[in-house]
mmCIF file of N, CA and C in Angstrom:
data_model
loop_
_atom_site.group_PDB
_atom_site.id
_atom_site.type_symbol
_atom_site.label_atom_id
_atom_site.label_comp_id
_atom_site.label_asym_id
_atom_site.label_seq_id
_atom_site.Cartn_x
_atom_site.Cartn_y
_atom_site.Cartn_z
ATOM 1 N N UNK A 60 32.906 169.659 198.778
ATOM 2 C CA UNK A 60 32.153 168.662 199.537
ATOM 3 C C UNK A 60 32.715 167.268 199.288
ATOM 4 N N UNK A 61 33.087 166.950 198.062
ATOM 5 C CA UNK A 61 33.628 165.631 197.748
ATOM 6 C C UNK A 61 34.930 165.395 198.498
ATOM 7 N N UNK A 62 35.782 166.413 198.595
ATOM 8 C CA UNK A 62 37.033 166.293 199.340
ATOM 9 C C UNK A 62 36.729 166.033 200.808
ATOM 10 N N UNK A 63 35.746 166.727 201.340
ATOM 11 C CA UNK A 63 35.365 166.568 202.738
ATOM 12 C C UNK A 63 34.848 165.162 203.014
ATOM 13 N N UNK A 64 33.987 164.653 202.168
ATOM 14 C CA UNK A 64 33.407 163.328 202.374
ATOM 15 C C UNK A 64 34.432 162.215 202.213
ATOM 16 N N UNK A 65 35.487 162.467 201.460
ATOM 17 C CA UNK A 65 36.526 161.472 201.273
ATOM 18 C C UNK A 65 37.685 161.596 202.251
ATOM 19 N N UNK A 66 37.622 162.595 203.126
ATOM 20 C CA UNK A 66 38.691 162.810 204.092
ATOM 21 C C UNK A 66 38.688 161.686 205.132
ATOM 22 N N UNK A 67 39.818 161.008 205.342
ATOM 23 C CA UNK A 67 39.865 159.891 206.296
ATOM 24 C C UNK A 67 39.437 160.274 207.710
ATOM 25 N N UNK A 68 39.762 161.487 208.143
ATOM 26 C CA UNK A 68 39.371 161.915 209.488
ATOM 27 C C UNK A 68 37.859 162.050 209.598
ATOM 28 N N UNK A 69 37.222 162.585 208.557
ATOM 29 C CA UNK A 69 35.771 162.737 208.557
ATOM 30 C C UNK A 69 35.102 161.359 208.547
ATOM 31 N N UNK A 70 35.589 160.472 207.722
ATOM 32 C CA UNK A 70 35.028 159.111 207.658
ATOM 33 C C UNK A 70 35.165 158.425 209.010
ATOM 34 N N UNK A 71 36.346 158.497 209.602
ATOM 35 C CA UNK A 71 36.588 157.884 210.907
ATOM 36 C C UNK A 71 35.651 158.461 211.969
ATOM 37 N N UNK A 72 35.515 159.784 211.993
ATOM 38 C CA UNK A 72 34.674 160.443 212.992
ATOM 39 C C UNK A 72 33.216 160.026 212.844
ATOM 40 N N UNK A 73 32.714 159.988 211.620
ATOM 41 C CA UNK A 73 31.327 159.572 211.383
ATOM 42 C C UNK A 73 31.117 158.139 211.871
ATOM 43 N N UNK A 74 32.041 157.262 211.569
ATOM 44 C CA UNK A 74 31.921 155.873 212.025
ATOM 45 C C UNK A 74 31.970 155.766 213.549
ATOM 46 N N UNK A 75 32.819 156.560 214.182
ATOM 47 C CA UNK A 75 32.904 156.556 215.645
ATOM 48 C C UNK A 75 31.575 157.010 216.249
ATOM 49 N N UNK A 76 30.963 158.021 215.678
ATOM 50 C CA UNK A 76 29.685 158.529 216.193
ATOM 51 C C UNK A 76 28.557 157.539 215.952
ATOM 52 N N UNK A 77 28.544 156.886 214.793
ATOM 53 C CA UNK A 77 27.438 155.995 214.446
ATOM 54 C C UNK A 77 27.533 154.603 215.060
ATOM 55 N N UNK A 78 28.720 154.125 215.359
ATOM 56 C CA UNK A 78 28.885 152.761 215.868
ATOM 57 C C UNK A 78 28.047 152.463 217.110
ATOM 58 N N UNK A 79 27.968 153.350 218.109
ATOM 59 C CA UNK A 79 27.136 153.031 219.274
ATOM 60 C C UNK A 79 25.661 152.797 218.939
ATOM 61 N N UNK A 80 25.207 153.293 217.797
ATOM 62 C CA UNK A 80 23.808 153.067 217.408
ATOM 63 C C UNK A 80 23.523 151.581 217.197
ATOM 64 N N UNK A 81 24.550 150.810 216.882
ATOM 65 C CA UNK A 81 24.375 149.366 216.710
ATOM 66 C C UNK A 81 23.945 148.697 218.014
ATOM 67 N N UNK A 82 24.216 149.334 219.146
ATOM 68 C CA UNK A 82 23.922 148.755 220.446
ATOM 69 C C UNK A 82 22.659 149.324 221.083
ATOM 70 N N UNK A 83 22.037 150.296 220.441
ATOM 71 C CA UNK A 83 20.790 150.856 220.963
ATOM 72 C C UNK A 83 19.667 149.861 220.720
ATOM 73 N N UNK A 84 18.884 149.603 221.763
ATOM 74 C CA UNK A 84 17.849 148.574 221.679
ATOM 75 C C UNK A 84 16.467 149.110 221.350
ATOM 76 N N UNK A 85 16.323 150.420 221.240
ATOM 77 C CA UNK A 85 15.012 150.989 220.927
ATOM 78 C C UNK A 85 15.186 152.326 220.220
ATOM 79 N N UNK A 86 14.112 152.788 219.632
ATOM 80 C CA UNK A 86 14.140 154.101 218.981
ATOM 81 C C UNK A 86 14.406 155.181 220.017
ATOM 82 N N UNK A 87 13.851 155.013 221.198
ATOM 83 C CA UNK A 87 14.085 155.974 222.275
ATOM 84 C C UNK A 87 15.546 156.068 222.653
ATOM 85 N N UNK A 88 16.237 154.924 222.669
ATOM 86 C CA UNK A 88 17.668 154.915 222.987
ATOM 87 C C UNK A 88 18.467 155.626 221.895
ATOM 88 N N UNK A 89 18.065 155.448 220.633
ATOM 89 C CA UNK A 89 18.728 156.134 219.513
ATOM 90 C C UNK A 89 18.557 157.642 219.654
ATOM 91 N N UNK A 90 17.328 158.072 219.900
ATOM 92 C CA UNK A 90 17.038 159.502 220.046
ATOM 93 C C UNK A 90 17.796 160.074 221.244
ATOM 94 N N UNK A 91 17.780 159.332 222.340
ATOM 95 C CA UNK A 91 18.486 159.790 223.543
ATOM 96 C C UNK A 91 19.978 159.954 223.265
ATOM 97 N N UNK A 92 20.557 158.989 222.576
ATOM 98 C CA UNK A 92 21.985 159.058 222.255
ATOM 99 C C UNK A 92 22.291 160.240 221.333
ATOM 100 N N UNK A 93 21.521 160.378 220.273
ATOM 101 C CA UNK A 93 21.806 161.416 219.284
ATOM 102 C C UNK A 93 21.563 162.827 219.793
ATOM 103 N N UNK A 94 20.673 162.975 220.787
ATOM 104 C CA UNK A 94 20.326 164.312 221.261
ATOM 105 C C UNK A 94 20.729 164.585 222.704
ATOM 106 N N UNK A 95 21.669 163.782 223.226
ATOM 107 C CA UNK A 95 22.270 164.088 224.517
ATOM 108 C C UNK A 95 22.916 165.468 224.380
ATOM 109 N N UNK A 96 22.749 166.356 225.366
ATOM 110 C CA UNK A 96 23.315 167.707 225.225
ATOM 111 C C UNK A 96 24.799 167.729 224.841
ATOM 112 N N UNK A 97 25.588 166.834 225.390
ATOM 113 C CA UNK A 97 27.007 166.831 225.032
ATOM 114 C C UNK A 97 27.235 166.332 223.607
ATOM 115 N N UNK A 98 26.381 165.442 223.114
ATOM 116 C CA UNK A 98 26.495 165.003 221.718
ATOM 117 C C UNK A 98 26.176 166.169 220.792
ATOM 118 N N UNK A 99 25.133 166.917 221.126
ATOM 119 C CA UNK A 99 24.778 168.095 220.322
ATOM 120 C C UNK A 99 25.920 169.113 220.361
ATOM 121 N N UNK A 100 26.506 169.315 221.533
ATOM 122 C CA UNK A 100 27.652 170.232 221.635
ATOM 123 C C UNK A 100 28.811 169.741 220.772
ATOM 124 N N UNK A 101 29.018 168.431 220.732
ATOM 125 C CA UNK A 101 30.106 167.899 219.909
ATOM 126 C C UNK A 101 29.819 168.122 218.428
ATOM 127 N N UNK A 102 28.540 168.042 218.032
ATOM 128 C CA UNK A 102 28.185 168.307 216.630
ATOM 129 C C UNK A 102 28.443 169.761 216.278
ATOM 130 N N UNK A 103 28.152 170.666 217.202
ATOM 131 C CA UNK A 103 28.431 172.085 216.960
ATOM 132 C C UNK A 103 29.934 172.272 216.754
ATOM 133 N N UNK A 104 30.728 171.638 217.606
ATOM 134 C CA UNK A 104 32.175 171.722 217.452
ATOM 135 C C UNK A 104 32.610 171.159 216.097
ATOM 136 N N UNK A 105 32.057 170.010 215.726
ATOM 137 C CA UNK A 105 32.385 169.416 214.422
ATOM 138 C C UNK A 105 32.066 170.388 213.291
ATOM 139 N N UNK A 106 30.911 171.004 213.372
ATOM 140 C CA UNK A 106 30.515 171.971 212.340
ATOM 141 C C UNK A 106 31.488 173.129 212.239
ATOM 142 N N UNK A 107 31.912 173.639 213.380
ATOM 143 C CA UNK A 107 32.873 174.753 213.391
ATOM 144 C C UNK A 107 34.201 174.322 212.772
ATOM 145 N N UNK A 108 34.689 173.144 213.168
ATOM 146 C CA UNK A 108 35.964 172.654 212.626
ATOM 147 C C UNK A 108 35.861 172.462 211.114
ATOM 148 N N UNK A 109 34.796 171.837 210.659
ATOM 149 C CA UNK A 109 34.647 171.609 209.221
ATOM 150 C C UNK A 109 34.503 172.917 208.461
ATOM 151 N N UNK A 110 33.817 173.886 209.038
ATOM 152 C CA UNK A 110 33.684 175.194 208.405
ATOM 153 C C UNK A 110 35.039 175.880 208.297
ATOM 154 N N UNK A 111 35.811 175.838 209.387
ATOM 155 C CA UNK A 111 37.124 176.479 209.385
ATOM 156 C C UNK A 111 38.066 175.806 208.396
ATOM 157 N N UNK A 112 38.044 174.476 208.367
ATOM 158 C CA UNK A 112 39.015 173.767 207.536
ATOM 159 C C UNK A 112 38.576 173.562 206.093
ATOM 160 N N UNK A 113 37.284 173.698 205.820
ATOM 161 C CA UNK A 113 36.825 173.387 204.470
ATOM 162 C C UNK A 113 35.933 174.433 203.810
ATOM 163 N N UNK A 114 35.341 175.353 204.560
ATOM 164 C CA UNK A 114 34.291 176.067 203.890
ATOM 165 C C UNK A 114 34.122 177.547 204.039
ATOM 166 N N UNK A 115 34.930 178.253 204.802
ATOM 167 C CA UNK A 115 34.603 179.665 204.992
ATOM 168 C C UNK A 115 35.075 180.553 203.851
ATOM 169 N N UNK A 116 35.967 180.054 203.008
ATOM 170 C CA UNK A 116 36.432 180.825 201.860
ATOM 171 C C UNK A 116 37.380 181.959 202.231
ATOM 172 N N UNK A 117 37.557 182.222 203.520
ATOM 173 C CA UNK A 117 38.421 183.309 203.960
ATOM 174 C C UNK A 117 39.745 182.795 204.522
ATOM 175 N N UNK A 118 39.818 181.510 204.759
ATOM 176 C CA UNK A 118 41.035 180.965 205.350
ATOM 177 C C UNK A 118 42.143 180.864 204.299
ATOM 178 N N UNK A 119 43.340 180.693 204.789
ATOM 179 C CA UNK A 119 44.491 180.549 203.905
ATOM 180 C C UNK A 119 44.342 179.247 203.126
ATOM 181 N N UNK A 120 44.572 179.317 201.842
ATOM 182 C CA UNK A 120 44.463 178.117 201.015
ATOM 183 C C UNK A 120 45.602 177.163 201.363
ATOM 184 N N UNK A 121 45.227 175.966 201.772
ATOM 185 C CA UNK A 121 46.213 174.937 202.107
ATOM 186 C C UNK A 121 46.174 173.848 201.053
ATOM 187 N N UNK A 122 47.286 173.207 200.900
ATOM 188 C CA UNK A 122 47.315 172.043 200.029
ATOM 189 C C UNK A 122 46.505 170.926 200.675
ATOM 190 N N UNK A 123 46.194 169.901 199.906
ATOM 191 C CA UNK A 123 45.366 168.808 200.420
ATOM 192 C C UNK A 123 46.002 168.148 201.643
ATOM 193 N N UNK A 124 47.286 167.920 201.608
ATOM 194 C CA UNK A 124 47.977 167.290 202.735
ATOM 195 C C UNK A 124 47.887 168.154 203.984
ATOM 196 N N UNK A 125 48.204 169.448 203.853
ATOM 197 C CA UNK A 125 48.168 170.346 205.002
ATOM 198 C C UNK A 125 46.751 170.506 205.541
ATOM 199 N N UNK A 126 45.766 170.474 204.662
ATOM 200 C CA UNK A 126 44.373 170.558 205.090
ATOM 201 C C UNK A 126 44.009 169.331 205.930
ATOM 202 N N UNK A 127 44.455 168.158 205.502
ATOM 203 C CA UNK A 127 44.188 166.935 206.271
ATOM 204 C C UNK A 127 44.891 166.968 207.621
ATOM 205 N N UNK A 128 46.126 167.447 207.640
ATOM 206 C CA UNK A 128 46.874 167.528 208.895
ATOM 207 C C UNK A 128 46.170 168.484 209.864
ATOM 208 N N UNK A 129 45.753 169.646 209.372
ATOM 209 C CA UNK A 129 45.061 170.620 210.224
ATOM 210 C C UNK A 129 43.766 170.029 210.774
ATOM 211 N N UNK A 130 42.997 169.374 209.933
ATOM 212 C CA UNK A 130 41.744 168.771 210.376
ATOM 213 C C UNK A 130 42.018 167.681 211.406
ATOM 214 N N UNK A 131 43.024 166.845 211.155
ATOM 215 C CA UNK A 131 43.344 165.778 212.097
ATOM 216 C C UNK A 131 43.702 166.346 213.475
ATOM 217 N N UNK A 132 44.541 167.378 213.519
ATOM 218 C CA UNK A 132 44.921 167.929 214.814
ATOM 219 C C UNK A 132 43.745 168.590 215.518
ATOM 220 N N UNK A 133 42.885 169.272 214.786
ATOM 221 C CA UNK A 133 41.699 169.867 215.405
ATOM 222 C C UNK A 133 40.758 168.789 215.935
ATOM 223 N N UNK A 134 40.612 167.714 215.190
ATOM 224 C CA UNK A 134 39.714 166.636 215.611
ATOM 225 C C UNK A 134 40.342 165.813 216.731
ATOM 226 N N UNK A 135 41.565 165.389 216.566
ATOM 227 C CA UNK A 135 42.203 164.541 217.565
ATOM 228 C C UNK A 135 42.450 165.297 218.861
ATOM 229 N N UNK A 136 42.941 166.509 218.729
ATOM 230 C CA UNK A 136 43.290 167.285 219.908
ATOM 231 C C UNK A 136 42.110 167.716 220.747
ATOM 232 N N UNK A 137 41.002 167.982 220.111
ATOM 233 C CA UNK A 137 39.847 168.465 220.866
ATOM 234 C C UNK A 137 38.699 167.468 220.834
ATOM 235 N N UNK A 138 38.228 167.113 219.655
ATOM 236 C CA UNK A 138 37.023 166.282 219.595
ATOM 237 C C UNK A 138 37.240 164.916 220.247
ATOM 238 N N UNK A 139 38.210 164.164 219.793
ATOM 239 C CA UNK A 139 38.406 162.819 220.333
ATOM 240 C C UNK A 139 38.832 162.867 221.799
ATOM 241 N N UNK A 140 39.796 163.725 222.133
ATOM 242 C CA UNK A 140 40.278 163.772 223.513
ATOM 243 C C UNK A 140 39.266 164.391 224.468
ATOM 244 N N UNK A 141 38.645 165.503 224.092
ATOM 245 C CA UNK A 141 37.708 166.161 225.002
ATOM 246 C C UNK A 141 36.361 165.449 225.035
ATOM 247 N N UNK A 142 35.695 165.390 223.881
ATOM 248 C CA UNK A 142 34.334 164.852 223.884
ATOM 249 C C UNK A 142 34.293 163.348 224.102
ATOM 250 N N UNK A 143 35.143 162.605 223.434
ATOM 251 C CA UNK A 143 35.036 161.151 223.549
ATOM 252 C C UNK A 143 35.737 160.620 224.792
ATOM 253 N N UNK A 144 36.977 160.998 225.019
ATOM 254 C CA UNK A 144 37.700 160.446 226.160
ATOM 255 C C UNK A 144 37.239 161.038 227.492
ATOM 256 N N UNK A 145 37.145 162.343 227.571
ATOM 257 C CA UNK A 145 36.807 162.979 228.852
ATOM 258 C C UNK A 145 35.302 162.981 229.098
ATOM 259 N N UNK A 146 34.531 163.594 228.209
ATOM 260 C CA UNK A 146 33.088 163.735 228.427
ATOM 261 C C UNK A 146 32.378 162.384 228.389
ATOM 262 N N UNK A 147 32.682 161.583 227.381
ATOM 263 C CA UNK A 147 32.003 160.297 227.253
ATOM 264 C C UNK A 147 32.606 159.236 228.167
ATOM 265 N N UNK A 148 33.910 159.108 228.164
ATOM 266 C CA UNK A 148 34.551 158.058 228.942
ATOM 267 C C UNK A 148 34.649 158.356 230.423
ATOM 268 N N UNK A 149 35.262 159.470 230.779
ATOM 269 C CA UNK A 149 35.489 159.767 232.186
ATOM 270 C C UNK A 149 34.231 160.260 232.893
ATOM 271 N N UNK A 150 33.504 161.207 232.283
ATOM 272 C CA UNK A 150 32.332 161.783 232.950
ATOM 273 C C UNK A 150 31.027 161.061 232.621
ATOM 274 N N UNK A 151 31.063 160.126 231.663
ATOM 275 C CA UNK A 151 29.887 159.314 231.316
ATOM 276 C C UNK A 151 28.658 160.181 230.983
ATOM 277 N N UNK A 152 28.820 161.135 230.073
ATOM 278 C CA UNK A 152 27.745 162.082 229.752
ATOM 279 C C UNK A 152 27.197 161.937 228.334
ATOM 280 N N UNK A 153 27.457 160.802 227.639
ATOM 281 C CA UNK A 153 27.000 160.686 226.255
ATOM 282 C C UNK A 153 26.257 159.374 225.996
ATOM 283 N N UNK A 154 25.389 158.988 226.922
ATOM 284 C CA UNK A 154 24.529 157.815 226.794
ATOM 285 C C UNK A 154 25.245 156.574 226.271
ATOM 286 N N UNK A 155 24.826 156.092 225.102
ATOM 287 C CA UNK A 155 25.349 154.815 224.588
ATOM 288 C C UNK A 155 26.852 154.863 224.348
ATOM 289 N N UNK A 156 27.359 155.987 223.903
ATOM 290 C CA UNK A 156 28.813 156.108 223.715
ATOM 291 C C UNK A 156 29.515 155.875 225.050
ATOM 292 N N UNK A 157 28.975 156.437 226.125
ATOM 293 C CA UNK A 157 29.568 156.249 227.448
ATOM 294 C C UNK A 157 29.474 154.802 227.893
ATOM 295 N N UNK A 158 28.359 154.148 227.640
ATOM 296 C CA UNK A 158 28.222 152.739 228.011
ATOM 297 C C UNK A 158 29.254 151.875 227.287
ATOM 298 N N UNK A 159 29.556 152.207 226.047
ATOM 299 C CA UNK A 159 30.531 151.431 225.285
ATOM 300 C C UNK A 159 31.946 151.610 225.840
ATOM 301 N N UNK A 160 32.214 152.739 226.489
ATOM 302 C CA UNK A 160 33.519 152.914 227.110
ATOM 303 C C UNK A 160 33.713 151.957 228.264
ATOM 304 N N UNK A 161 32.622 151.539 228.895
ATOM 305 C CA UNK A 161 32.710 150.646 230.046
ATOM 306 C C UNK A 161 32.851 149.179 229.654
ATOM 307 N N UNK A 162 32.562 148.872 228.385
ATOM 308 C CA UNK A 162 32.602 147.482 227.939
ATOM 309 C C UNK A 162 34.020 147.019 227.735
#
């Protein structure tokens, strides 16, 4: 868990997800943002990636560097490009995150 929490990709991803909360003007806007169906789907994807790269105990043991590289490619290739750029930016389906793409 300590390795996971200190991973630069995990830190970056958490900050990317939380930053739009600074622009929410009400509790309702926070709830709406956090529980948008596509945001929930992105959390499921995050959970799967973190489980595969850090926690199933059945995967091939990778060195710390290779583990970071694998996590980065899984996150950058799918999470950032699919959920943030396409779903949030192009299709505008993630509430406050989508509004921030327009700014």
